[in-house]
Amino acid sequence: MTPKLHMMKLCVGAEEPADLAAWQAQRFGVNPARHVTRMWPKREGELLAGGSIFWVFKGVMMARQRILALEPVEGDDGIRRCGLLLDRDLVRVAAVPRRPFQGWRYLAPADAPHDLPQGRALEEPLPPAIAAALSDMGLR
């Protein structure tokens, strides 16, 4: 059995998960969302074994979407890229601060934040500085 693995990615252009959900609804309707990235993951089997993409908004990881499939996408420049097909269900997670990075990064399941309970998913996230301080104290 292949172990599960996640990835994390900066969500550029969106302030919060609701912005990403609205953009995906407008762009993809009820179909799975698709995010195209330049590099093809070498650990594809682990991502497809139940992995998710965890979205980082303004330095705070706040939501995830399950990765359904990877598909090749050829750009106008003829370069092959990776299309991540994503479940439309955007799940809010406990806010965890993350430093800026380029591209995407693998995320081990042990390092992934927990899903928020249904009622808490609508709460405003903590300001990044407070979330970072709590995380540093081990209280995330």
PDB file of N, CA and C in Angstrom, residues 34-37 40 71-75 79-84:
ATOM      1  N   ARG A  34      -8.848  22.805 -11.361  1.00  0.00           N
ATOM      2  CA  ARG A  34      -7.541  22.399 -11.898  1.00  0.00           C
ATOM      3  C   ARG A  34      -6.532  23.497 -11.628  1.00  0.00           C
ATOM      4  N   HIS A  35      -5.406  23.092 -11.090  1.00  0.00           N
ATOM      5  CA  HIS A  35      -4.293  24.016 -10.868  1.00  0.00           C
ATOM      6  C   HIS A  35      -3.105  23.489 -11.664  1.00  0.00           C
ATOM      7  N   VAL A  36      -2.539  24.324 -12.505  1.00  0.00           N
ATOM      8  CA  VAL A  36      -1.418  23.911 -13.351  1.00  0.00           C
ATOM      9  C   VAL A  36      -0.122  24.402 -12.724  1.00  0.00           C
ATOM     10  N   THR A  37       0.823  23.506 -12.607  1.00  0.00           N
ATOM     11  CA  THR A  37       2.131  23.823 -12.051  1.00  0.00           C
ATOM     12  C   THR A  37       3.218  23.367 -13.024  1.00  0.00           C
ATOM     13  N   TRP A  40       6.366  18.411 -12.562  1.00  0.00           N
ATOM     14  CA  TRP A  40       5.579  17.204 -12.322  1.00  0.00           C
ATOM     15  C   TRP A  40       6.110  16.534 -11.054  1.00  0.00           C
ATOM     16  N   GLU A  71      -2.718  15.347 -14.520  1.00  0.00           N
ATOM     17  CA  GLU A  71      -2.842  15.180 -15.954  1.00  0.00           C
ATOM     18  C   GLU A  71      -1.852  16.093 -16.669  1.00  0.00           C
ATOM     19  N   PRO A  72      -1.296  15.619 -17.780  1.00  0.00           N
ATOM     20  CA  PRO A  72      -0.368  16.471 -18.525  1.00  0.00           C
ATOM     21  C   PRO A  72      -1.109  17.626 -19.191  1.00  0.00           C
ATOM     22  N   VAL A  73      -0.491  18.805 -19.147  1.00  0.00           N
ATOM     23  CA  VAL A  73      -1.036  20.004 -19.775  1.00  0.00           C
ATOM     24  C   VAL A  73       0.098  20.620 -20.584  1.00  0.00           C
ATOM     25  N   GLU A  74      -0.151  20.837 -21.868  1.00  0.00           N
ATOM     26  CA  GLU A  74       0.875  21.460 -22.696  1.00  0.00           C
ATOM     27  C   GLU A  74       0.523  22.931 -22.879  1.00  0.00           C
ATOM     28  N   GLY A  75       1.486  23.797 -22.528  1.00  0.00           N
ATOM     29  CA  GLY A  75       1.277  25.228 -22.650  1.00  0.00           C
ATOM     30  C   GLY A  75       1.400  25.694 -24.087  1.00  0.00           C
ATOM     31  N   ILE A  79       5.661  23.486 -23.736  1.00  0.00           N
ATOM     32  CA  ILE A  79       6.251  22.850 -22.559  1.00  0.00           C
ATOM     33  C   ILE A  79       5.186  22.070 -21.799  1.00  0.00           C
ATOM     34  N   ARG A  80       5.516  20.827 -21.427  1.00  0.00           N
ATOM     35  CA  ARG A  80       4.604  19.970 -20.666  1.00  0.00           C
ATOM     36  C   ARG A  80       4.609  20.401 -19.208  1.00  0.00           C
ATOM     37  N   ARG A  81       3.413  20.573 -18.661  1.00  0.00           N
ATOM     38  CA  ARG A  81       3.238  20.937 -17.262  1.00  0.00           C
ATOM     39  C   ARG A  81       2.330  19.920 -16.589  1.00  0.00           C
ATOM     40  N   CYS A  82       2.127  20.081 -15.290  1.00  0.00           N
ATOM     41  CA  CYS A  82       1.289  19.163 -14.519  1.00  0.00           C
ATOM     42  C   CYS A  82      -0.007  19.852 -14.119  1.00  0.00           C
ATOM     43  N   GLY A  83      -1.126  19.287 -14.494  1.00  0.00           N
ATOM     44  CA  GLY A  83      -2.430  19.771 -14.073  1.00  0.00           C
ATOM     45  C   GLY A  83      -2.905  18.961 -12.882  1.00  0.00           C
ATOM     46  N   LEU A  84      -3.098  19.609 -11.743  1.00  0.00           N
ATOM     47  CA  LEU A  84      -3.625  18.944 -10.549  1.00  0.00           C
ATOM     48  C   LEU A  84      -5.139  19.065 -10.587  1.00  0.00           C
TER      49      LEU A  84
END
